[in-house]
Tab-separated table of C-alpha atoms in Angstrom:
chain	number	residue	atom	x	y	z
A	1	MET	CA	202.301	149.265	208.186
A	2	ASN	CA	203.763	152.394	209.798
A	3	TYR	CA	205.111	153.868	206.583
A	4	THR	CA	203.770	156.306	204.001
A	5	GLN	CA	204.367	155.598	200.326
A	6	LYS	CA	207.285	158.044	200.314
A	7	SER	CA	208.932	156.147	203.145
A	8	ARG	CA	208.311	152.852	201.375
A	9	ILE	CA	209.921	154.144	198.192
A	10	GLU	CA	212.929	155.406	200.162
A	11	GLN	CA	213.479	151.895	201.498
A	12	ILE	CA	214.094	150.685	197.922
A	13	THR	CA	217.683	151.710	197.111
A	14	ASP	CA	220.299	150.716	194.553
A	15	SER	CA	221.505	148.029	196.969
A	16	THR	CA	218.047	146.419	197.222
A	17	LEU	CA	217.163	143.229	195.385
A	18	ILE	CA	213.441	143.216	194.560
A	19	ILE	CA	211.728	139.841	194.218
A	20	GLY	CA	208.197	139.401	192.860
A	21	ILE	CA	206.506	136.042	193.510
A	22	ASP	CA	203.252	134.839	191.990
A	23	VAL	CA	201.831	132.583	194.686
A	24	ALA	CA	199.822	129.462	193.878
A	25	LYS	CA	198.797	126.356	195.805
A	26	ALA	CA	201.563	124.020	194.692
A	27	THR	CA	204.033	125.867	192.418
A	28	HIS	CA	205.268	129.467	192.689
A	29	VAL	CA	207.094	131.705	190.192
A	30	ALA	CA	209.711	134.285	191.265
A	31	ARG	CA	211.421	137.045	189.260
A	32	ALA	CA	214.056	139.519	190.418
A	33	GLN	CA	214.944	143.087	189.435
A	34	ASP	CA	216.794	146.139	190.718
A	35	HIS	CA	215.456	149.512	191.872
A	36	ARG	CA	215.275	150.793	188.262
A	37	GLY	CA	213.163	147.874	187.035
A	38	ILE	CA	215.931	146.007	185.212
A	39	GLU	CA	215.432	142.259	185.509
A	40	LEU	CA	218.245	140.348	187.186
A	41	GLY	CA	218.987	136.680	186.567
A	42	LYS	CA	216.541	134.049	185.356
A	43	ARG	CA	213.119	133.372	186.800
A	44	LEU	CA	212.710	130.669	189.419
A	45	ILE	CA	209.879	128.139	189.503
A	46	PHE	CA	209.725	126.305	192.829
A	47	ASP	CA	207.365	124.083	194.788
A	48	SER	CA	205.520	124.944	197.974
A	49	ASN	CA	207.549	122.697	200.266
A	50	HIS	CA	210.775	122.813	202.241
A	51	ARG	CA	212.956	121.945	199.256
A	52	GLY	CA	211.296	124.664	197.164
A	53	PHE	CA	211.655	127.301	199.879
A	54	GLU	CA	215.309	126.404	200.343
A	55	ALA	CA	215.808	126.774	196.582
A	56	LEU	CA	214.226	130.248	196.798
A	57	ASN	CA	216.538	131.243	199.654
A	58	THR	CA	219.615	129.995	197.776
A	59	TRP	CA	218.491	131.788	194.585
A	60	ILE	CA	218.063	135.076	196.473
A	61	LYS	CA	221.477	134.791	198.143
A	62	GLU	CA	223.194	134.046	194.811
A	63	LEU	CA	221.547	137.034	193.150
A	64	GLN	CA	222.571	139.295	196.023
A	65	ARG	CA	226.145	138.109	195.726
A	66	SER	CA	226.239	138.375	191.921
A	67	TYR	CA	224.734	141.868	191.722
A	68	TYR	CA	226.157	143.269	194.980
A	69	LYS	CA	222.828	143.711	196.725
A	70	THR	CA	222.913	143.935	200.503
A	71	THR	CA	219.177	143.652	201.168
A	72	ALA	CA	216.240	141.852	199.588
A	73	VAL	CA	212.524	142.594	199.535
A	74	VAL	CA	210.091	139.862	198.505
A	75	GLY	CA	206.661	140.944	197.298
A	76	MET	CA	203.659	138.692	196.771
A	77	GLU	CA	199.896	138.752	196.531
A	78	PRO	CA	198.057	137.597	199.674
A	79	THR	CA	196.392	134.792	197.716
A	80	GLY	CA	194.033	133.013	200.077
A	81	HIS	CA	196.102	131.273	202.750
A	82	TYR	CA	198.790	129.952	200.414
A	83	TRP	CA	201.164	132.885	200.989
A	84	LEU	CA	201.291	132.482	204.769
A	85	THR	CA	203.756	129.590	204.904
A	86	MET	CA	206.170	131.431	202.616
A	87	ALA	CA	205.868	134.659	204.597
A	88	HIS	CA	206.690	132.823	207.840
A	89	TYR	CA	209.633	131.085	206.183
A	90	LEU	CA	211.052	134.386	204.924
A	91	LEU	CA	210.548	135.902	208.375
A	92	GLN	CA	212.649	133.101	209.876
A	93	LYS	CA	215.364	133.766	207.278
A	94	GLU	CA	215.263	137.517	208.096
A	95	ILE	CA	214.190	138.389	204.565
A	96	LYS	CA	211.666	141.204	204.332
A	97	ALA	CA	208.314	140.049	202.929
A	98	VAL	CA	205.660	142.504	201.739
A	99	VAL	CA	202.273	142.125	200.062
A	100	VAL	CA	200.669	143.978	197.144
A	101	ASN	CA	197.005	144.513	196.451
A	102	PRO	CA	195.672	141.973	193.902
A	103	ALA	CA	193.537	144.767	192.420
A	104	HIS	CA	196.720	146.753	191.718
A	105	VAL	CA	198.246	143.757	189.951
A	106	LYS	CA	195.178	143.392	187.776
A	107	LYS	CA	195.054	147.085	186.867
A	108	SER	CA	198.761	147.480	186.112
A	109	LYS	CA	199.450	144.255	184.188
A	110	GLU	CA	199.228	146.054	180.796
A	111	LEU	CA	201.779	148.784	181.546
A	112	ASP	CA	204.824	146.808	180.361
A	113	ASP	CA	203.551	145.023	177.241
A	114	ASN	CA	200.208	146.735	176.502
A	115	SER	CA	198.555	143.313	176.594
A	116	PRO	CA	195.755	141.987	178.819
A	117	THR	CA	197.474	138.597	178.899
A	118	LYS	CA	197.712	137.093	182.370
A	119	ASN	CA	200.035	134.311	183.472
A	120	ASP	CA	202.180	133.439	186.476
A	121	ILE	CA	205.455	134.600	184.935
A	122	LYS	CA	204.036	137.986	183.956
A	123	ASP	CA	202.329	138.498	187.318
A	124	ALA	CA	205.604	137.948	189.172
A	125	ARG	CA	207.144	140.774	187.154
A	126	VAL	CA	204.172	143.078	187.760
A	127	ILE	CA	204.373	142.415	191.509
A	128	ALA	CA	208.083	143.301	191.547
A	129	GLN	CA	207.345	146.570	189.732
A	130	LEU	CA	204.688	147.504	192.271
A	131	VAL	CA	207.164	146.885	195.084
A	132	LYS	CA	209.710	149.095	193.296
A	133	ASP	CA	207.170	151.940	193.207
A	134	GLY	CA	206.391	151.591	196.902
A	135	ARG	CA	202.887	150.252	196.270
A	136	TYR	CA	203.021	147.567	198.912
A	137	SER	CA	202.238	147.064	202.564
A	138	GLU	CA	204.012	145.148	205.273
A	139	PRO	CA	201.882	142.271	206.579
A	140	ASN	CA	201.142	142.219	210.260
A	141	ILE	CA	202.323	138.687	211.024
A	142	LEU	CA	201.186	137.973	214.554
A	143	THR	CA	203.381	136.242	217.094
A	144	GLY	CA	203.020	135.011	220.665
A	145	LYS	CA	199.654	135.420	222.368
A	146	TYR	CA	198.276	137.415	219.442
A	147	ALA	CA	198.912	134.514	217.075
A	148	GLU	CA	197.133	132.187	219.522
A	149	LEU	CA	194.233	134.633	219.682
A	150	ARG	CA	193.976	134.856	215.880
A	151	VAL	CA	193.789	131.077	215.513
A	152	ALA	CA	191.248	130.806	218.333
A	153	MET	CA	188.920	133.452	216.884
A	154	VAL	CA	189.098	131.921	213.407
A	155	GLN	CA	188.133	128.576	214.931
A	156	ARG	CA	185.296	130.208	216.849
A	157	GLU	CA	183.932	131.691	213.638
A	158	ARG	CA	184.069	128.259	211.983
A	159	LEU	CA	182.302	126.608	214.929
A	160	MET	CA	179.608	129.304	214.962
A	161	ARG	CA	178.904	128.744	211.265
A	162	SER	CA	178.609	125.000	211.879
A	163	LEU	CA	176.344	125.559	214.888
A	164	ILE	CA	174.026	127.836	212.927
A	165	GLU	CA	173.858	125.209	210.201
A	166	ILE	CA	172.911	122.522	212.726
A	167	LYS	CA	170.244	124.753	214.272
A	168	ASN	CA	168.740	125.359	210.848
A	169	GLN	CA	168.672	121.609	210.211
A	170	VAL	CA	166.850	121.026	213.515
A	171	HIS	CA	164.258	123.618	212.495
A	172	ASN	CA	163.963	121.829	209.166
A	173	TRP	CA	163.398	118.502	210.955
A	174	LEU	CA	160.704	119.985	213.186
A	175	ASP	CA	158.930	121.550	210.215
A	176	ARG	CA	158.746	118.132	208.581
A	177	TYR	CA	157.914	115.796	211.466
A	178	PHE	CA	156.443	117.975	214.235
A	179	PRO	CA	155.521	121.444	212.859
A	180	GLU	CA	153.367	122.275	215.918
A	181	TYR	CA	156.311	121.786	218.312
A	182	PRO	CA	157.146	125.556	218.632
A	183	THR	CA	153.646	126.196	220.030
A	184	VAL	CA	154.599	124.104	223.076
A	185	PHE	CA	158.253	125.147	223.384
A	186	LYS	CA	159.159	128.623	222.159
A	187	ASP	CA	162.838	127.738	222.438
A	188	TRP	CA	163.753	124.206	221.384
A	189	GLU	CA	167.175	124.634	223.054
A	190	GLY	CA	165.658	124.686	226.566
A	191	LYS	CA	166.285	121.808	228.969
A	192	ALA	CA	162.774	120.330	228.868
A	193	SER	CA	162.665	120.616	225.080
A	194	MET	CA	166.024	118.884	224.755
A	195	ILE	CA	164.783	115.985	226.908
A	196	ALA	CA	161.743	115.662	224.677
A	197	LEU	CA	163.775	115.718	221.439
A	198	LYS	CA	166.220	113.144	222.788
A	199	ASN	CA	163.690	110.699	224.227
A	200	PHE	CA	160.328	111.210	222.473
A	201	PRO	CA	160.851	113.491	219.443
A	202	LEU	CA	157.985	112.322	217.194
A	203	PRO	CA	154.271	113.025	217.828
A	204	GLN	CA	153.590	109.280	217.967
A	205	ASP	CA	156.291	108.880	220.661
A	206	VAL	CA	154.657	111.612	222.746
A	207	VAL	CA	151.204	110.015	222.539
A	208	ASN	CA	152.523	106.520	223.327
A	209	LEU	CA	154.534	107.689	226.337
A	210	GLY	CA	151.615	109.477	227.984
A	211	MET	CA	151.480	112.248	230.531
A	212	GLU	CA	153.008	110.367	233.471
A	213	GLY	CA	155.927	109.075	231.403
A	214	ILE	CA	156.670	112.553	230.024
A	215	VAL	CA	156.556	114.233	233.439
A	216	THR	CA	158.742	111.507	234.964
A	217	GLN	CA	161.460	112.021	232.346
A	218	TRP	CA	161.308	115.805	232.726
A	219	LYS	CA	161.508	115.721	236.519
A	220	SER	CA	164.558	113.462	236.394
A	221	GLU	CA	166.612	116.380	235.007
A	222	VAL	CA	164.487	119.538	235.380
A	223	LYS	CA	163.151	120.375	238.827
A	224	ARG	CA	160.976	123.380	237.965
A	225	ALA	CA	159.159	125.290	235.197
A	226	VAL	CA	157.697	122.149	233.556
A	227	GLY	CA	155.016	119.772	234.717
A	228	ILE	CA	151.569	118.329	234.061
A	229	LYS	CA	150.160	121.351	232.193
A	230	ARG	CA	153.032	121.422	229.723
A	231	ALA	CA	152.796	117.644	229.267
A	232	ILE	CA	149.056	117.816	228.567
A	233	LYS	CA	149.577	120.579	226.032
A	234	LEU	CA	152.355	118.570	224.331
A	235	ILE	CA	150.145	115.472	224.113
A	236	GLU	CA	147.165	117.431	222.738
A	237	THR	CA	149.419	119.048	220.115
A	238	ALA	CA	151.013	115.725	219.160
A	239	SER	CA	147.660	113.945	218.803
A	240	THR	CA	146.542	116.411	216.105
A	241	SER	CA	149.939	116.915	214.448
A	242	VAL	CA	150.117	117.026	210.657
A	243	GLY	CA	153.782	116.006	210.620
A	244	ILE	CA	155.090	113.315	208.297
A	245	SER	CA	154.384	109.859	209.718
A	246	LEU	CA	156.535	107.834	207.294
A	247	GLY	CA	160.170	106.868	207.758
A	248	GLN	CA	160.023	107.387	211.506
A	249	THR	CA	162.900	105.071	212.374
A	250	MET	CA	165.413	107.087	210.377
A	251	ALA	CA	163.718	110.337	211.431
A	252	ARG	CA	164.579	109.488	215.045
A	253	ARG	CA	168.114	108.671	213.959
A	254	GLU	CA	168.371	112.001	212.127
A	255	ILE	CA	167.375	114.123	215.111
A	256	GLU	CA	169.681	112.048	217.325
A	257	MET	CA	172.662	112.799	215.091
A	258	LEU	CA	171.759	116.496	214.883
A	259	LEU	CA	171.566	116.779	218.663
A	260	GLU	CA	174.903	114.975	219.055
A	261	GLN	CA	176.527	117.489	216.735
A	262	TYR	CA	174.776	120.362	218.521
A	263	PHE	CA	176.085	119.293	221.949
A	264	LEU	CA	179.578	118.724	220.579
A	265	LEU	CA	179.739	122.181	218.989
A	266	THR	CA	178.392	123.953	222.076
A	267	LYS	CA	180.932	122.101	224.230
A	268	GLN	CA	183.788	123.093	221.908
A	269	LEU	CA	182.611	126.716	221.905
A	270	ASP	CA	182.524	126.801	225.706
A	271	GLU	CA	186.016	125.342	225.960
A	272	LEU	CA	187.307	127.753	223.334
A	273	ALA	CA	185.748	130.699	225.198
A	274	GLN	CA	187.609	129.728	228.360
A	275	ASP	CA	190.886	129.511	226.426
A	276	VAL	CA	190.350	132.933	224.817
A	277	VAL	CA	189.544	134.616	228.132
A	278	THR	CA	192.718	133.106	229.602
A	279	ILE	CA	194.769	134.500	226.712
A	280	LEU	CA	193.170	137.936	227.095
A	281	GLU	CA	194.206	138.093	230.732
A	282	GLU	CA	197.851	137.948	229.601
A	283	ILE	CA	197.575	140.720	226.976
A	284	PRO	CA	198.309	144.290	228.169
A	285	GLY	CA	195.205	146.473	228.235
A	286	ALA	CA	192.734	143.673	227.478
A	287	VAL	CA	191.376	143.521	231.026
A	288	GLN	CA	190.776	147.292	230.974
A	289	MET	CA	188.970	146.953	227.631
A	290	LEU	CA	186.686	144.315	229.108
A	291	ALA	CA	185.721	146.803	231.829
A	292	ILE	CA	183.959	149.022	229.261
A	293	PRO	CA	180.191	148.646	229.908
A	294	GLY	CA	178.533	146.769	227.043
A	295	LEU	CA	181.778	145.419	225.589
A	296	GLY	CA	182.278	141.646	225.782
A	297	TRP	CA	185.208	139.319	225.376
A	298	ILE	CA	184.205	138.425	221.820
A	299	THR	CA	184.666	142.031	220.660
A	300	VAL	CA	187.937	142.542	222.512
A	301	ALA	CA	189.375	139.210	221.381
A	302	GLY	CA	188.238	139.731	217.787
A	303	PHE	CA	189.696	143.247	217.739
A	304	LEU	CA	193.107	142.173	219.059
A	305	ALA	CA	193.134	139.065	216.853
A	306	GLU	CA	192.901	141.305	213.787
A	307	THR	CA	195.154	144.174	214.882
A	308	GLY	CA	197.780	142.295	216.849
A	309	ASP	CA	199.992	144.183	219.297
A	310	LEU	CA	198.763	147.780	219.478
A	311	GLN	CA	202.294	148.917	220.321
A	312	ALA	CA	203.112	148.336	216.628
A	313	TYR	CA	200.830	151.231	215.654
A	314	SER	CA	201.655	154.903	216.049
A	315	HIS	CA	198.162	156.326	215.431
A	316	PRO	CA	194.565	154.998	215.612
A	317	GLN	CA	194.040	156.158	212.020
A	318	GLN	CA	196.118	153.171	210.952
A	319	ILE	CA	193.575	150.839	212.541
A	320	LEU	CA	190.745	152.784	210.910
A	321	LYS	CA	192.341	152.094	207.533
A	322	LEU	CA	192.926	148.466	208.496
A	323	ALA	CA	189.189	148.170	209.190
A	324	GLY	CA	188.226	150.044	206.007
A	325	LEU	CA	186.460	152.728	208.059
A	326	ASN	CA	188.476	155.645	206.689
A	327	LEU	CA	186.487	158.090	204.552
A	328	LYS	CA	186.553	158.699	200.814
A	329	GLU	CA	184.812	161.140	198.475
A	330	ASN	CA	184.689	161.708	194.728
A	331	SER	CA	185.022	165.423	193.956
A	332	SER	CA	185.878	167.289	190.785
A	333	GLY	CA	185.624	170.995	190.136
A	334	LYS	CA	182.438	172.318	191.680
A	335	HIS	CA	181.072	168.824	192.206
A	336	LYS	CA	181.528	167.360	195.647
A	337	GLY	CA	180.474	163.761	196.041
A	338	GLN	CA	179.130	162.027	199.100
A	339	THR	CA	181.532	160.911	201.790
A	340	ARG	CA	181.589	157.172	202.401
A	341	ILE	CA	183.825	154.642	204.071
A	342	THR	CA	186.311	152.924	201.773
A	343	LYS	CA	185.607	149.310	202.888
A	344	ARG	CA	189.127	148.518	201.705
A	345	GLY	CA	190.250	146.966	204.950
A	346	ARG	CA	189.433	143.728	206.695
A	347	PRO	CA	185.694	143.011	206.669
A	348	ARG	CA	185.909	140.812	209.773
A	349	ILE	CA	186.992	143.620	212.111
A	350	ARG	CA	184.598	146.071	210.448
A	351	ALA	CA	181.616	143.772	210.990
A	352	LEU	CA	182.743	143.036	214.553
A	353	LEU	CA	182.916	146.728	215.455
A	354	PHE	CA	179.551	147.458	213.840
A	355	ARG	CA	177.791	144.660	215.752
A	356	SER	CA	179.400	145.679	219.032
A	357	MET	CA	178.386	149.305	218.510
A	358	LEU	CA	174.730	148.304	218.137
A	359	VAL	CA	174.989	146.936	221.677
A	360	LEU	CA	177.011	149.853	223.048
A	361	VAL	CA	174.525	152.525	221.921
A	362	SER	CA	171.853	150.744	223.952
A	363	LYS	CA	173.882	149.513	226.951
A	364	ASN	CA	176.668	152.078	227.364
A	365	GLN	CA	175.423	155.442	228.611
A	366	GLN	CA	178.269	157.482	227.075
A	367	PHE	CA	178.032	155.944	223.616
A	368	LYS	CA	174.257	156.251	223.808
A	369	GLN	CA	174.519	159.984	224.499
A	370	LEU	CA	177.047	160.467	221.708
A	371	HIS	CA	174.753	158.611	219.318
A	372	GLN	CA	171.846	160.879	220.259
A	373	TYR	CA	174.073	163.914	219.872
A	374	TYR	CA	175.202	162.931	216.384
A	375	ILE	CA	171.702	162.298	215.055
A	376	ASN	CA	170.057	165.297	216.789
A	377	ARG	CA	172.645	168.070	216.465
A	378	LYS	CA	171.608	171.176	214.561
A	379	ASP	CA	174.665	171.390	212.316
A	380	ASN	CA	175.161	168.434	209.967
A	381	PRO	CA	173.104	165.784	211.791
A	382	LEU	CA	173.981	162.216	210.871
A	383	ARG	CA	171.688	159.401	209.928
A	384	LYS	CA	171.553	156.536	212.401
A	385	LYS	CA	173.822	154.242	210.415
A	386	GLN	CA	176.290	157.099	209.794
A	387	SER	CA	176.363	157.731	213.527
A	388	ILE	CA	177.068	154.053	214.209
A	389	ILE	CA	179.986	154.130	211.757
A	390	ALA	CA	181.358	157.314	213.326
A	391	LEU	CA	181.133	155.730	216.763
A	392	CYS	CA	182.999	152.652	215.487
A	393	GLY	CA	185.903	155.009	214.808
A	394	LYS	CA	185.470	156.417	218.300
A	395	LEU	CA	185.607	152.918	219.768
A	396	ILE	CA	188.819	152.218	217.851
A	397	ARG	CA	190.425	155.315	219.351
A	398	VAL	CA	189.284	154.307	222.846
A	399	LEU	CA	190.619	150.755	222.493
A	400	PHE	CA	193.841	152.067	220.974
A	401	ALA	CA	194.464	154.409	223.919
A	402	ILE	CA	193.652	151.719	226.481
A	403	GLY	CA	195.785	149.080	224.779
A	404	LYS	CA	198.661	151.442	224.108
A	405	LYS	CA	198.870	152.905	227.605
A	406	SER	CA	197.173	150.151	229.672
A	407	VAL	CA	194.931	152.747	231.335
A	408	ASP	CA	191.410	152.324	232.704
A	409	TYR	CA	188.332	153.313	230.746
A	410	ASP	CA	187.321	156.898	231.595
A	411	PRO	CA	183.743	157.736	230.508
A	412	HIS	CA	184.286	161.464	231.123
A	413	LYS	CA	187.107	161.609	228.559
A	414	LEU	CA	184.946	159.784	226.032
A	415	LEU	CA	182.074	162.246	226.249
A	416	GLY	CA	183.831	165.491	227.115
A	417	LYS	CA	182.276	168.326	229.094
A	418	GLU	CA	181.863	170.683	226.134
A	419	ARG	CA	180.149	168.076	223.945
A	420	LEU	CA	177.916	167.024	226.831
A	421	MET	CA	176.797	170.642	227.290
A	422	GLN	CA	176.100	170.929	223.559
A	423	PHE	CA	174.142	167.674	223.663
A	424	GLN	CA	172.045	168.920	226.594
A	425	LEU	CA	171.277	172.147	224.740
A	426	VAL	CA	170.169	170.248	221.649
A	427	VAL	CA	167.922	167.954	223.671
């Protein structure tokens, strides 16, 4: 990831064996060639298991010995998650593994045979040719605490999706059986509301239990904020409810199961949060990042889970490209197109930075002032969303410096005296 295309091309020499692999779920296809594009040996079709990977390793070693190649480079498409096991295997065998852009494979598949035909054998050859031309990138395979952090944040994202789904199903249940419920409890996730949904969820249950029964159950777990007035309002609402009154036995069972899943997911999220914070404490610079006002552990953990060790980068521009926040424009002759971000990087880190910046421009005084400066300056003022994107790049540079040097956050360096003076003049 630290190389330009020229440097990548220079790594492919006459002593390099180039392997292109078309990755699938169960069966892969590999083809080999030299630095001039001449195919070497026969293609290899192997399974995605230990025996297949060992056959690939043996095939590569035999080709190196037969054609006097001292090094080997294996290129593949990052197809879903299927390529990860092979990449880790090659890393253990000290064989260099690189990835090519699937869009490049699609666009260049007609160069050799002038045919739009697509198959696994042809794709393996196209991938090898792209590697030969230096059109590849080295995957950032995380290790140690960064690998733990990546797995944890992926699991958190999965749990959050499941939790949102459960919440939507609870809303659906309330709309069917007790549509007036939100007029009594604005937030159904509150303690008193949870007691009601667990013990007397249906309007008929509320009416049958009565005021004293409701208050008694509330007071057993909640000592304040709920009482007779709330109970009376709940009973009055339940007595005139237009909710469905059929199938109540299974309706109670449905809300019971939904609440069980809700409590399980929230418990797992809390436990996962504790694990992530513990991991962050062991990563250099993470504690200093957490000291930035308005920046939480979710942003820091998500950022490091995507980038890995910041010591592997030489410039923050590399992380900008990884996030797809680097700029592009279409210009020709006298025409100059609009400048936009490429969105060619990882959408997860891009979305994470954007969401965190929405908080920072309201909670962090320095980012707030910079945002106001960008949208109010006299020369080339930015729109609000453009300013947010520009500040995402600023945040990347701040996190890069903190993680690289393990220094404390300095708000004065972020704003700068000259820019602050300019901002004050504009205001």
